[in-house]
Amino acid sequence: MINHDHFIHAKRARRSISTRCTSPTRPALVPEFGGMDGAATNHPAETSFRLELRRLFGPELDLPATTEGFWLLGRGPDCDLILAHASVSRHHARLDLDRGRIEDLGSSAGTRVNDVLIKSQALKAGDRIQIGPWQFAVTDAGNLATGATVQRAAMTTALAAPRLDLLLKFSETINQADTASEIYSTLTEVAMAGSGCQRAVVIDLDDASLPVLAQSAIHTAPFVASRQLIDASREGGVIQLSELAVGERSASIRARRLISATAVALMNNGVPCACLYLDARDGEATEMPDTARFCQALARMADLALARLHQQQALWQQRERIYADLHDDLGARLLNMIYRAQDTASADEARAMLEDLRDVVSRPAQDQLALPDLLAEIRSEMARRTEAAGIRFSWLTQTLPEPLLWSNRAAALLSRSLREALSNALRHAQPEEIDVQVEARAGRLVLALAHDGQFLPPDQWSPGRGTRSLSERCRALGGTITWSARHGDLETCLNLPLEPRT
């Protein structure tokens, strides 16, 4: 446990001693960094440069003038470097300028060096220290040119890696999005995270009232964007507050005390359709360097994702029109065949074809279907077909775990598999009774269709198209299908995943 009173007293004592990191030894009576209760220890110099901090990101602050001894960092009033933020502990860390080392003092949020949480860490020129919303570059105070180069390099590194991760995650998320609102929402979240701004919004440019399409903000207060910047973005580029002369800025910009702002247009076929807007206000952290290019990259990626979504929607609408035509034309013909059939077998075959058509037409319109609802549909269809054929029918379902959602493709595969199994029974066995049992067994869905009648034992079958197509459908669902003769009945058993991936 750190004795902070003793620590502060020792700190003041050390400041009266003029030392440099090139000194081979330390005065024996001066408590060294990491010593306990004032214990005197001697250490050789750990650095060969004069450590200095330069702020990369975070709210403005005044760094202490002293470049020797050590600093206490935190939000407490007795700290040398006061970091006034809720995420910073009262006594957060201490920095030994002589030995070039930083130690976390048991802070709640932690101290990071080069994005890694540390307890105690030796420092070198080019390292990045992060505490709360601040990032500092470690430079050599004795070499101004090197210090400036290190600061630029540290700033580039600090921005590049996190932003690259954000861009990759953004691309992955928006290319899986099903709606424009999902893309807009993700865009505001990533833009805020990668810019340092505390608010971001996407605004609809096609509506004169400029409605908000998505918004992310740290603060819950109402957020009003600058209309001047939004209107300027309609030309299709990027506009920043710094590009507007002070005299050209609107009264609303001055009233909101904006210190930085960025607006980027989102394009639809080369025409601005929406605007990504971010800003920072007086008293908040300024936006990170190169925010305009980062946001422009996000906007172009969002444009591509929206174009993909629009193309999918257009293809979907075209497909729906084709399905509707198929249903109206072929459906009417199949119904006519059912009513004019000379025997029950022909009527049943036409009825099965009609159900296949309905699967093709209706399944794509559904995103997902609960397994109990899917089984209820299949049971109802089987009941209609067996009743029309004058065959006794029973269906028993054991309790299934919930929720179980099946994709439209998986639902169609299961429907057609059981439909074909029933058609085979009606066409070849001339059964008097058909029984279906459904249960969850060892994490699998097991469906067994058993019937009596005339049939050969499965081991005497020659490979045929019917059994092959059934096997292929079950494989597509990640399962298997088997046939067996039991107690005078032929049983067709489907063993499938409870939630198949197709």
Short mmCIF file of C-alpha atoms in Angstrom, two decimals:
data_model
loop_
_atom_site.label_atom_id
_atom_site.label_comp_id
_atom_site.label_asym_id
_atom_site.label_seq_id
_atom_site.Cartn_x
_atom_site.Cartn_y
_atom_site.Cartn_z
CA MET A 1 0.00 0.00 0.00
CA ILE A 2 1.40 3.41 -0.95
CA ASN A 3 1.80 5.93 1.88
CA HIS A 4 0.74 9.04 -0.06
CA ASP A 5 1.59 11.56 2.69
CA HIS A 6 5.12 10.22 2.90
CA PHE A 7 5.25 9.99 -0.89
CA ILE A 8 4.34 13.66 -1.37
CA HIS A 9 6.83 14.72 1.33
CA ALA A 10 9.61 12.69 -0.26
CA LYS A 11 8.70 14.10 -3.66
CA ARG A 12 9.17 17.66 -2.45
CA ALA A 13 12.49 16.74 -0.89
CA ARG A 14 13.78 15.25 -4.13
CA ARG A 15 13.02 18.35 -6.16
CA SER A 16 15.74 20.26 -4.35
CA ILE A 17 18.34 17.85 -5.70
CA SER A 18 19.71 18.59 -9.16
CA THR A 19 20.45 15.29 -10.89
CA ARG A 20 20.50 13.94 -14.40
CA CYS A 21 19.75 10.50 -15.74
CA THR A 22 23.44 10.16 -16.70
CA SER A 23 24.53 10.21 -13.04
CA PRO A 24 26.08 6.86 -12.15
CA THR A 25 24.65 6.78 -8.63
CA ARG A 26 22.01 8.48 -6.51
CA PRO A 27 22.33 10.18 -3.13
CA ALA A 28 21.91 7.43 -0.56
CA LEU A 29 19.43 9.32 1.59
CA VAL A 30 16.99 10.07 -1.21
CA PRO A 31 14.13 7.53 -1.43
CA GLU A 32 14.27 5.87 -4.83
CA PHE A 33 11.34 5.18 -7.08
CA GLY A 34 9.62 2.04 -5.85
CA GLY A 35 11.23 2.19 -2.37
CA MET A 36 9.00 1.39 0.61
CA ASP A 37 8.54 3.77 3.54
CA GLY A 38 11.48 5.93 2.63
CA ALA A 39 13.99 3.07 2.43
CA ALA A 40 17.23 4.30 0.86
CA THR A 41 18.33 2.40 -2.23
CA ASN A 42 20.86 3.11 -4.92
CA HIS A 43 20.19 2.34 -8.58
CA PRO A 44 22.22 2.97 -11.70
CA ALA A 45 20.68 5.23 -14.29
CA GLU A 46 18.00 3.43 -16.34
CA THR A 47 17.76 5.99 -19.14
CA SER A 48 20.20 7.90 -21.29
CA PHE A 49 17.87 10.77 -22.15
CA ARG A 50 15.99 13.53 -20.37
CA LEU A 51 12.40 12.32 -20.25
CA GLU A 52 9.70 14.72 -21.30
CA LEU A 53 5.97 14.26 -21.96
CA ARG A 54 4.09 15.77 -24.87
CA ARG A 55 0.30 15.61 -25.06
CA LEU A 56 -1.03 13.77 -28.10
CA PHE A 57 -4.75 13.58 -27.39
CA GLY A 58 -7.12 14.66 -24.67
CA PRO A 59 -8.33 17.92 -23.16
CA GLU A 60 -5.92 20.82 -22.94
CA LEU A 61 -3.80 20.96 -19.78
CA ASP A 62 -0.65 22.57 -18.41
CA LEU A 63 2.32 20.26 -17.90
CA PRO A 64 4.50 20.93 -14.82
CA ALA A 65 7.57 23.06 -15.44
CA THR A 66 9.97 20.78 -13.54
CA THR A 67 11.86 18.20 -15.59
CA GLU A 68 13.54 16.42 -12.67
CA GLY A 69 12.45 14.25 -9.80
CA PHE A 70 9.06 12.76 -10.27
CA TRP A 71 5.45 13.77 -10.85
CA LEU A 72 2.32 12.54 -9.16
CA LEU A 73 -0.42 12.14 -11.80
CA GLY A 74 -4.13 12.06 -10.95
CA ARG A 75 -7.21 14.18 -10.43
CA GLY A 76 -6.36 15.10 -6.84
CA PRO A 77 -5.51 18.78 -6.13
CA ASP A 78 -2.11 17.76 -4.68
CA CYS A 79 -0.97 16.14 -7.95
CA ASP A 80 1.78 17.67 -10.07
CA LEU A 81 -0.11 16.85 -13.26
CA ILE A 82 -3.82 17.22 -12.55
CA LEU A 83 -5.93 15.10 -14.92
CA ALA A 84 -9.48 16.19 -14.16
CA HIS A 85 -11.60 13.36 -15.49
CA ALA A 86 -13.95 10.84 -13.87
CA SER A 87 -11.96 7.89 -15.26
CA VAL A 88 -8.77 9.08 -13.54
CA SER A 89 -8.10 8.12 -9.92
CA ARG A 90 -7.18 10.72 -7.27
CA HIS A 91 -3.60 9.45 -7.17
CA HIS A 92 -3.41 7.53 -10.45
CA ALA A 93 0.29 7.08 -11.31
CA ARG A 94 3.73 8.46 -10.59
CA LEU A 95 6.38 9.27 -13.16
CA ASP A 96 10.09 9.23 -12.38
CA LEU A 97 11.65 11.72 -14.78
CA ASP A 98 15.20 10.83 -13.77
CA ARG A 99 14.97 7.07 -14.17
CA GLY A 100 12.41 7.12 -16.96
CA ARG A 101 9.83 4.89 -15.31
CA ILE A 102 6.10 5.08 -14.65
CA GLU A 103 4.17 3.17 -11.99
CA ASP A 104 0.42 2.75 -11.65
CA LEU A 105 -0.75 3.50 -8.09
CA GLY A 106 -3.58 0.99 -8.02
CA SER A 107 -5.87 3.13 -10.17
CA SER A 108 -9.35 1.88 -10.99
CA ALA A 109 -9.06 2.34 -14.78
CA GLY A 110 -5.37 1.48 -15.09
CA THR A 111 -2.39 3.00 -16.89
CA ARG A 112 -1.38 1.91 -20.38
CA VAL A 113 1.97 2.11 -22.13
CA ASN A 114 1.77 1.43 -25.87
CA ASP A 115 -1.80 0.13 -25.39
CA VAL A 116 -0.75 -2.41 -22.72
CA LEU A 117 -1.89 -2.18 -19.08
CA ILE A 118 1.13 -1.86 -16.79
CA LYS A 119 1.97 -1.80 -13.11
CA SER A 120 5.51 -0.46 -13.46
CA GLN A 121 7.26 0.18 -16.75
CA ALA A 122 10.61 1.59 -17.90
CA LEU A 123 10.13 4.19 -20.63
CA LYS A 124 11.99 5.12 -23.77
CA ALA A 125 11.59 7.82 -26.39
CA GLY A 126 8.62 7.03 -28.61
CA ASP A 127 6.51 5.28 -25.97
CA ARG A 128 2.88 6.31 -25.55
CA ILE A 129 1.28 6.65 -22.12
CA GLN A 130 -2.51 6.61 -21.81
CA ILE A 131 -4.40 7.71 -18.70
CA GLY A 132 -8.11 8.35 -19.03
CA PRO A 133 -8.81 10.36 -22.19
CA TRP A 134 -5.20 11.58 -22.43
CA GLN A 135 -2.33 10.16 -24.45
CA PHE A 136 1.21 11.42 -24.00
CA ALA A 137 4.31 10.79 -26.08
CA VAL A 138 7.60 10.17 -24.29
CA THR A 139 10.31 12.32 -25.89
CA ASP A 140 13.92 13.32 -25.22
CA ALA A 141 13.99 16.82 -23.78
CA GLY A 142 17.68 17.10 -24.69
CA ASN A 143 17.04 16.62 -28.40
CA LEU A 144 14.34 18.90 -29.74
CA ALA A 145 14.49 17.54 -33.29
CA THR A 146 14.24 13.96 -32.10
CA GLY A 147 11.46 14.93 -29.71
CA ALA A 148 9.37 16.41 -32.51
CA THR A 149 9.98 13.36 -34.71
CA VAL A 150 9.05 10.99 -31.89
CA GLN A 151 5.91 12.97 -31.17
CA ARG A 152 4.80 12.74 -34.79
CA ALA A 153 5.63 9.03 -34.95
CA ALA A 154 3.85 8.32 -31.66
CA MET A 155 0.80 10.23 -32.84
CA THR A 156 0.73 8.29 -36.11
CA THR A 157 1.06 4.97 -34.27
CA ALA A 158 -1.53 5.94 -31.68
CA LEU A 159 -4.00 6.72 -34.45
CA ALA A 160 -3.19 4.03 -37.01
CA ALA A 161 -3.62 0.79 -35.07
CA PRO A 162 -6.93 1.60 -33.32
CA ARG A 163 -8.36 3.17 -36.45
CA LEU A 164 -7.39 0.19 -38.56
CA ASP A 165 -9.21 -2.09 -36.12
CA LEU A 166 -12.23 0.21 -36.24
CA LEU A 167 -12.25 0.22 -40.05
CA LEU A 168 -12.01 -3.57 -40.24
CA LYS A 169 -14.82 -4.08 -37.71
CA PHE A 170 -16.90 -1.41 -39.41
CA SER A 171 -16.51 -3.11 -42.80
CA GLU A 172 -17.45 -6.50 -41.37
CA THR A 173 -20.52 -5.17 -39.55
CA ILE A 174 -22.02 -3.04 -42.31
CA ASN A 175 -21.58 -5.75 -44.94
CA GLN A 176 -23.73 -8.04 -42.80
CA ALA A 177 -26.36 -5.36 -42.18
CA ASP A 178 -29.88 -5.97 -43.48
CA THR A 179 -31.15 -2.38 -43.21
CA ALA A 180 -29.85 1.12 -43.86
CA SER A 181 -30.58 2.08 -40.26
CA GLU A 182 -28.09 -0.57 -39.06
CA ILE A 183 -25.42 0.92 -41.33
CA TYR A 184 -26.12 4.47 -40.15
CA SER A 185 -26.08 3.47 -36.49
CA THR A 186 -22.76 1.65 -36.84
CA LEU A 187 -21.34 4.60 -38.78
CA THR A 188 -22.03 7.09 -35.97
CA GLU A 189 -20.58 4.77 -33.31
CA VAL A 190 -17.35 4.13 -35.20
CA ALA A 191 -16.97 7.77 -36.27
CA MET A 192 -17.25 8.91 -32.67
CA ALA A 193 -14.79 6.26 -31.44
CA GLY A 194 -12.18 7.07 -34.09
CA SER A 195 -12.42 10.86 -33.99
CA GLY A 196 -12.39 11.66 -30.28
CA CYS A 197 -15.60 13.67 -30.66
CA GLN A 198 -18.34 13.19 -28.10
CA ARG A 199 -21.24 13.21 -30.56
CA ALA A 200 -21.91 12.02 -34.11
CA VAL A 201 -25.07 12.03 -36.19
CA VAL A 202 -26.28 10.98 -39.65
CA ILE A 203 -28.78 13.39 -41.18
CA ASP A 204 -31.13 12.82 -44.13
CA LEU A 205 -30.32 15.35 -46.87
CA ASP A 206 -33.30 14.31 -49.02
CA ASP A 207 -35.73 15.84 -46.52
CA ALA A 208 -35.77 19.62 -46.13
CA SER A 209 -36.34 19.27 -42.37
CA LEU A 210 -33.05 17.34 -42.06
CA PRO A 211 -34.34 14.50 -39.86
CA VAL A 212 -31.84 12.47 -37.85
CA LEU A 213 -31.30 8.93 -39.18
CA ALA A 214 -28.90 7.79 -36.44
CA GLN A 215 -27.12 9.35 -33.49
CA SER A 216 -24.40 8.45 -30.99
CA ALA A 217 -23.41 10.73 -28.15
CA ILE A 218 -21.76 10.59 -24.75
CA HIS A 219 -24.06 13.27 -23.43
CA THR A 220 -27.83 12.88 -23.18
CA ALA A 221 -28.51 16.56 -23.86
CA PRO A 222 -30.32 17.37 -27.15
CA PHE A 223 -27.87 17.51 -30.05
CA VAL A 224 -28.34 20.12 -32.79
CA ALA A 225 -25.94 19.99 -35.72
CA SER A 226 -24.63 23.03 -37.58
CA ARG A 227 -26.82 23.56 -40.62
CA GLN A 228 -24.15 25.72 -42.23
CA LEU A 229 -21.69 22.82 -42.33
CA ILE A 230 -24.35 20.30 -43.36
CA ASP A 231 -25.43 22.47 -46.28
CA ALA A 232 -21.79 22.93 -47.29
CA SER A 233 -21.32 19.14 -47.40
CA ARG A 234 -23.97 18.83 -50.14
CA GLU A 235 -21.26 19.48 -52.72
CA GLY A 236 -20.10 15.94 -52.02
CA GLY A 237 -16.85 16.55 -50.19
CA VAL A 238 -15.66 17.00 -46.64
CA ILE A 239 -16.12 20.27 -44.82
CA GLN A 240 -14.47 21.22 -41.53
CA LEU A 241 -15.07 24.14 -39.22
CA SER A 242 -11.44 25.21 -39.66
CA GLU A 243 -12.13 25.86 -43.36
CA LEU A 244 -14.63 28.59 -42.48
CA ALA A 245 -13.21 32.00 -41.68
CA VAL A 246 -14.31 33.31 -38.30
CA GLY A 247 -16.35 36.04 -39.97
CA GLU A 248 -18.14 33.48 -42.15
CA ARG A 249 -19.32 31.30 -39.26
CA SER A 250 -23.01 31.35 -38.46
CA ALA A 251 -24.48 32.61 -35.21
CA SER A 252 -25.45 29.06 -34.24
CA ILE A 253 -21.80 27.93 -34.51
CA ARG A 254 -20.71 30.76 -32.23
CA ALA A 255 -23.59 30.13 -29.82
CA ARG A 256 -22.70 26.45 -29.48
CA ARG A 257 -19.05 27.39 -28.94
CA LEU A 258 -17.82 24.84 -31.43
CA ILE A 259 -14.05 24.32 -31.44
CA SER A 260 -14.06 21.72 -34.23
CA ALA A 261 -16.60 20.10 -36.52
CA THR A 262 -16.61 17.80 -39.57
CA ALA A 263 -19.35 17.06 -42.09
CA VAL A 264 -19.08 14.36 -44.78
CA ALA A 265 -21.70 13.61 -47.42
CA LEU A 266 -22.90 10.05 -48.09
CA MET A 267 -23.59 9.43 -51.76
CA ASN A 268 -26.27 7.52 -53.65
CA ASN A 269 -25.44 7.16 -57.36
CA GLY A 270 -23.22 10.22 -57.13
CA VAL A 271 -25.86 12.35 -55.39
CA PRO A 272 -25.55 13.37 -51.69
CA CYS A 273 -28.32 11.61 -49.77
CA ALA A 274 -27.16 11.89 -46.14
CA CYS A 275 -24.50 13.59 -44.04
CA LEU A 276 -22.22 12.32 -41.30
CA TYR A 277 -21.66 15.17 -38.85
CA LEU A 278 -19.39 15.37 -35.77
CA ASP A 279 -18.35 18.24 -33.54
CA ALA A 280 -16.50 19.14 -30.35
CA ARG A 281 -17.39 22.08 -28.13
CA ASP A 282 -15.60 24.34 -25.72
CA GLY A 283 -14.39 22.38 -22.69
CA GLU A 284 -14.35 19.05 -24.54
CA ALA A 285 -11.45 17.16 -26.07
CA THR A 286 -10.67 18.36 -29.59
CA GLU A 287 -11.05 15.95 -32.47
CA MET A 288 -8.06 13.75 -33.28
CA PRO A 289 -5.73 14.67 -36.13
CA ASP A 290 -6.78 13.57 -39.62
CA THR A 291 -10.38 13.09 -38.52
CA ALA A 292 -11.60 14.36 -41.89
CA ARG A 293 -9.83 11.62 -43.85
CA PHE A 294 -10.92 8.95 -41.36
CA CYS A 295 -14.57 10.02 -41.60
CA GLN A 296 -14.34 10.26 -45.37
CA ALA A 297 -13.09 6.66 -45.48
CA LEU A 298 -16.02 5.59 -43.28
CA ALA A 299 -18.46 7.44 -45.51
CA ARG A 300 -17.14 5.78 -48.69
CA MET A 301 -17.39 2.34 -47.05
CA ALA A 302 -20.93 3.15 -45.96
CA ASP A 303 -21.74 4.23 -49.54
CA LEU A 304 -20.67 0.82 -50.85
CA ALA A 305 -22.65 -1.03 -48.17
CA LEU A 306 -25.76 1.04 -48.93
CA ALA A 307 -25.35 0.42 -52.67
CA ARG A 308 -25.12 -3.33 -51.97
CA LEU A 309 -28.27 -3.11 -49.86
CA HIS A 310 -30.16 -1.20 -52.56
CA GLN A 311 -29.12 -3.75 -55.18
CA GLN A 312 -30.25 -6.63 -52.99
CA GLN A 313 -33.59 -4.94 -52.42
CA ALA A 314 -34.05 -4.40 -56.16
CA LEU A 315 -33.23 -8.06 -56.87
CA TRP A 316 -35.57 -9.12 -54.10
CA GLN A 317 -38.44 -7.08 -55.53
CA GLN A 318 -37.80 -8.56 -58.99
CA ARG A 319 -37.76 -12.05 -57.52
CA GLU A 320 -41.02 -11.40 -55.67
CA ARG A 321 -42.68 -10.33 -58.94
CA ILE A 322 -41.50 -13.55 -60.61
CA TYR A 323 -42.75 -15.61 -57.67
CA ALA A 324 -46.12 -13.90 -57.81
CA ASP A 325 -46.42 -14.66 -61.55
CA LEU A 326 -45.45 -18.29 -60.94
CA HIS A 327 -48.00 -18.63 -58.19
CA ASP A 328 -50.81 -17.10 -60.21
CA ASP A 329 -50.09 -19.09 -63.38
CA LEU A 330 -48.74 -22.50 -62.29
CA GLY A 331 -50.77 -22.48 -59.08
CA ALA A 332 -54.01 -22.13 -61.01
CA ARG A 333 -53.03 -24.97 -63.37
CA LEU A 334 -52.08 -27.31 -60.52
CA LEU A 335 -55.36 -26.62 -58.73
CA ASN A 336 -57.19 -27.44 -61.94
CA MET A 337 -55.25 -30.73 -62.17
CA ILE A 338 -56.25 -31.62 -58.59
CA TYR A 339 -59.94 -31.05 -59.29
CA ARG A 340 -59.86 -32.93 -62.63
CA ALA A 341 -57.70 -35.87 -61.46
CA GLN A 342 -59.09 -39.28 -62.34
CA ASP A 343 -57.67 -40.98 -59.21
CA THR A 344 -56.39 -40.07 -55.76
CA ALA A 345 -52.74 -40.77 -56.70
CA SER A 346 -52.80 -38.20 -59.50
CA ALA A 347 -54.55 -35.69 -57.27
CA ASP A 348 -52.01 -36.23 -54.49
CA GLU A 349 -49.10 -35.77 -56.90
CA ALA A 350 -50.55 -32.49 -58.14
CA ARG A 351 -51.20 -31.44 -54.55
CA ALA A 352 -47.53 -32.14 -53.60
CA MET A 353 -46.35 -30.11 -56.61
CA LEU A 354 -48.57 -27.23 -55.51
CA GLU A 355 -47.04 -27.34 -52.00
CA ASP A 356 -43.54 -27.34 -53.52
CA LEU A 357 -44.51 -24.26 -55.51
CA ARG A 358 -45.80 -22.55 -52.39
CA ASP A 359 -42.51 -23.31 -50.65
CA VAL A 360 -40.59 -21.66 -53.46
CA VAL A 361 -42.89 -18.64 -53.48
CA SER A 362 -43.51 -18.05 -49.79
CA ARG A 363 -40.36 -19.20 -47.97
CA PRO A 364 -38.02 -16.45 -49.28
CA ALA A 365 -40.41 -13.79 -47.96
CA GLN A 366 -39.76 -15.01 -44.42
CA ASP A 367 -36.50 -14.28 -42.66
CA GLN A 368 -36.71 -16.99 -39.99
CA LEU A 369 -39.37 -19.38 -38.82
CA ALA A 370 -39.75 -20.87 -35.35
CA LEU A 371 -39.36 -24.66 -35.48
CA PRO A 372 -42.72 -25.35 -33.73
CA ASP A 373 -44.49 -23.20 -36.34
CA LEU A 374 -42.66 -24.95 -39.17
CA LEU A 375 -43.61 -28.38 -37.82
CA ALA A 376 -47.23 -27.25 -37.45
CA GLU A 377 -47.29 -26.28 -41.15
CA ILE A 378 -45.84 -29.64 -42.18
CA ARG A 379 -48.29 -31.53 -39.95
CA SER A 380 -51.25 -29.63 -41.41
CA GLU A 381 -50.15 -30.39 -44.99
CA MET A 382 -49.66 -34.09 -44.21
CA ALA A 383 -53.05 -34.28 -42.54
CA ARG A 384 -54.76 -32.82 -45.65
CA ARG A 385 -53.00 -35.21 -48.01
CA THR A 386 -53.62 -38.37 -45.95
CA GLU A 387 -57.26 -37.41 -45.38
CA ALA A 388 -57.77 -36.94 -49.13
CA ALA A 389 -56.21 -40.40 -49.67
CA GLY A 390 -58.38 -42.03 -46.96
CA ILE A 391 -55.39 -43.00 -44.78
CA ARG A 392 -55.26 -42.85 -40.99
CA PHE A 393 -52.69 -40.31 -39.80
CA SER A 394 -51.16 -39.53 -36.42
CA TRP A 395 -48.49 -37.04 -35.34
CA LEU A 396 -46.75 -36.97 -31.96
CA THR A 397 -44.33 -34.21 -30.97
CA GLN A 398 -42.26 -34.43 -27.81
CA THR A 399 -41.36 -31.20 -26.00
CA LEU A 400 -38.73 -29.23 -27.94
CA PRO A 401 -36.29 -26.68 -26.47
CA GLU A 402 -36.99 -23.05 -27.29
CA PRO A 403 -36.32 -20.80 -29.00
CA LEU A 404 -35.34 -22.61 -32.19
CA LEU A 405 -35.35 -20.49 -35.34
CA TRP A 406 -34.84 -21.96 -38.80
CA SER A 407 -33.83 -20.02 -41.90
CA ASN A 408 -36.18 -20.02 -44.87
CA ARG A 409 -33.80 -22.31 -46.78
CA ALA A 410 -33.61 -24.82 -43.92
CA ALA A 411 -37.39 -24.72 -43.53
CA ALA A 412 -37.88 -25.40 -47.26
CA LEU A 413 -35.42 -28.32 -47.17
CA LEU A 414 -37.22 -29.96 -44.25
CA SER A 415 -40.68 -29.39 -45.75
CA ARG A 416 -39.68 -30.88 -49.09
CA SER A 417 -37.90 -33.83 -47.46
CA LEU A 418 -40.95 -34.86 -45.43
CA ARG A 419 -43.24 -34.13 -48.37
CA GLU A 420 -41.22 -36.48 -50.60
CA ALA A 421 -41.09 -39.14 -47.88
CA LEU A 422 -44.89 -39.02 -47.64
CA SER A 423 -45.25 -39.07 -51.45
CA ASN A 424 -43.07 -42.18 -51.65
CA ALA A 425 -45.23 -43.91 -49.06
CA LEU A 426 -48.51 -42.99 -50.78
CA ARG A 427 -47.21 -43.82 -54.27
CA HIS A 428 -45.46 -47.15 -53.61
CA ALA A 429 -46.73 -48.74 -50.36
CA GLN A 430 -50.49 -48.11 -50.51
CA PRO A 431 -50.52 -47.83 -46.70
CA GLU A 432 -53.50 -47.81 -44.39
CA GLU A 433 -51.83 -45.87 -41.61
CA ILE A 434 -48.99 -43.33 -41.34
CA ASP A 435 -47.46 -42.22 -38.04
CA VAL A 436 -44.98 -39.38 -37.47
CA GLN A 437 -42.99 -38.84 -34.26
CA VAL A 438 -40.83 -35.78 -33.55
CA GLU A 439 -38.47 -35.41 -30.63
CA ALA A 440 -35.24 -33.75 -29.48
CA ARG A 441 -32.66 -36.40 -28.68
CA ALA A 442 -29.08 -35.68 -27.54
CA GLY A 443 -29.18 -32.19 -28.99
CA ARG A 444 -30.57 -33.37 -32.33
CA LEU A 445 -33.97 -33.20 -34.01
CA VAL A 446 -35.23 -36.71 -34.84
CA LEU A 447 -38.26 -37.13 -37.13
CA ALA A 448 -39.53 -40.63 -37.85
CA LEU A 449 -42.23 -41.38 -40.45
CA ALA A 450 -43.53 -44.98 -40.23
CA HIS A 451 -46.16 -46.67 -42.41
CA ASP A 452 -47.52 -50.11 -43.15
CA GLY A 453 -48.40 -51.47 -46.59
CA GLN A 454 -46.39 -53.04 -49.36
CA PHE A 455 -42.64 -52.46 -49.46
CA LEU A 456 -39.33 -54.18 -49.90
CA PRO A 457 -36.82 -54.23 -47.04
CA PRO A 458 -34.36 -51.31 -47.49
CA ASP A 459 -31.40 -53.68 -47.91
CA GLN A 460 -33.00 -54.91 -51.14
CA TRP A 461 -33.46 -51.47 -52.66
CA SER A 462 -31.50 -50.38 -55.69
CA PRO A 463 -30.24 -46.77 -55.57
CA GLY A 464 -32.83 -44.42 -56.97
CA ARG A 465 -33.38 -40.77 -57.60
CA GLY A 466 -35.89 -40.41 -54.77
CA THR A 467 -33.64 -41.71 -52.00
CA ARG A 468 -30.66 -39.81 -53.41
CA SER A 469 -32.46 -36.44 -53.38
CA LEU A 470 -33.68 -37.07 -49.83
CA SER A 471 -30.14 -37.88 -48.70
CA GLU A 472 -28.79 -34.72 -50.37
CA ARG A 473 -31.38 -32.52 -48.67
CA CYS A 474 -30.62 -33.99 -45.24
CA ARG A 475 -26.90 -33.53 -45.85
CA ALA A 476 -27.54 -29.88 -46.71
CA LEU A 477 -29.20 -29.56 -43.30
CA GLY A 478 -26.17 -31.15 -41.61
CA GLY A 479 -28.00 -34.42 -40.91
CA THR A 480 -28.67 -37.94 -42.16
CA ILE A 481 -31.61 -40.06 -43.29
CA THR A 482 -32.01 -43.81 -42.79
CA TRP A 483 -34.62 -46.42 -43.70
CA SER A 484 -35.42 -49.53 -41.67
CA ALA A 485 -38.14 -52.19 -41.47
CA ARG A 486 -39.58 -52.64 -37.97
CA HIS A 487 -42.55 -54.72 -36.82
CA GLY A 488 -44.09 -54.80 -40.28
CA ASP A 489 -43.63 -51.05 -40.85
CA LEU A 490 -41.15 -49.11 -42.96
CA GLU A 491 -39.58 -46.26 -40.98
CA THR A 492 -37.91 -43.24 -42.55
CA CYS A 493 -35.82 -41.45 -39.92
CA LEU A 494 -34.32 -37.96 -40.30
CA ASN A 495 -31.60 -37.05 -37.78
CA LEU A 496 -30.89 -33.31 -38.01
CA PRO A 497 -29.32 -30.49 -35.99
CA LEU A 498 -31.81 -28.60 -33.84
CA GLU A 499 -30.57 -25.37 -35.47
CA PRO A 500 -29.09 -26.25 -38.87
CA ARG A 501 -26.72 -23.94 -40.71
CA THR A 502 -27.43 -23.88 -44.43
#
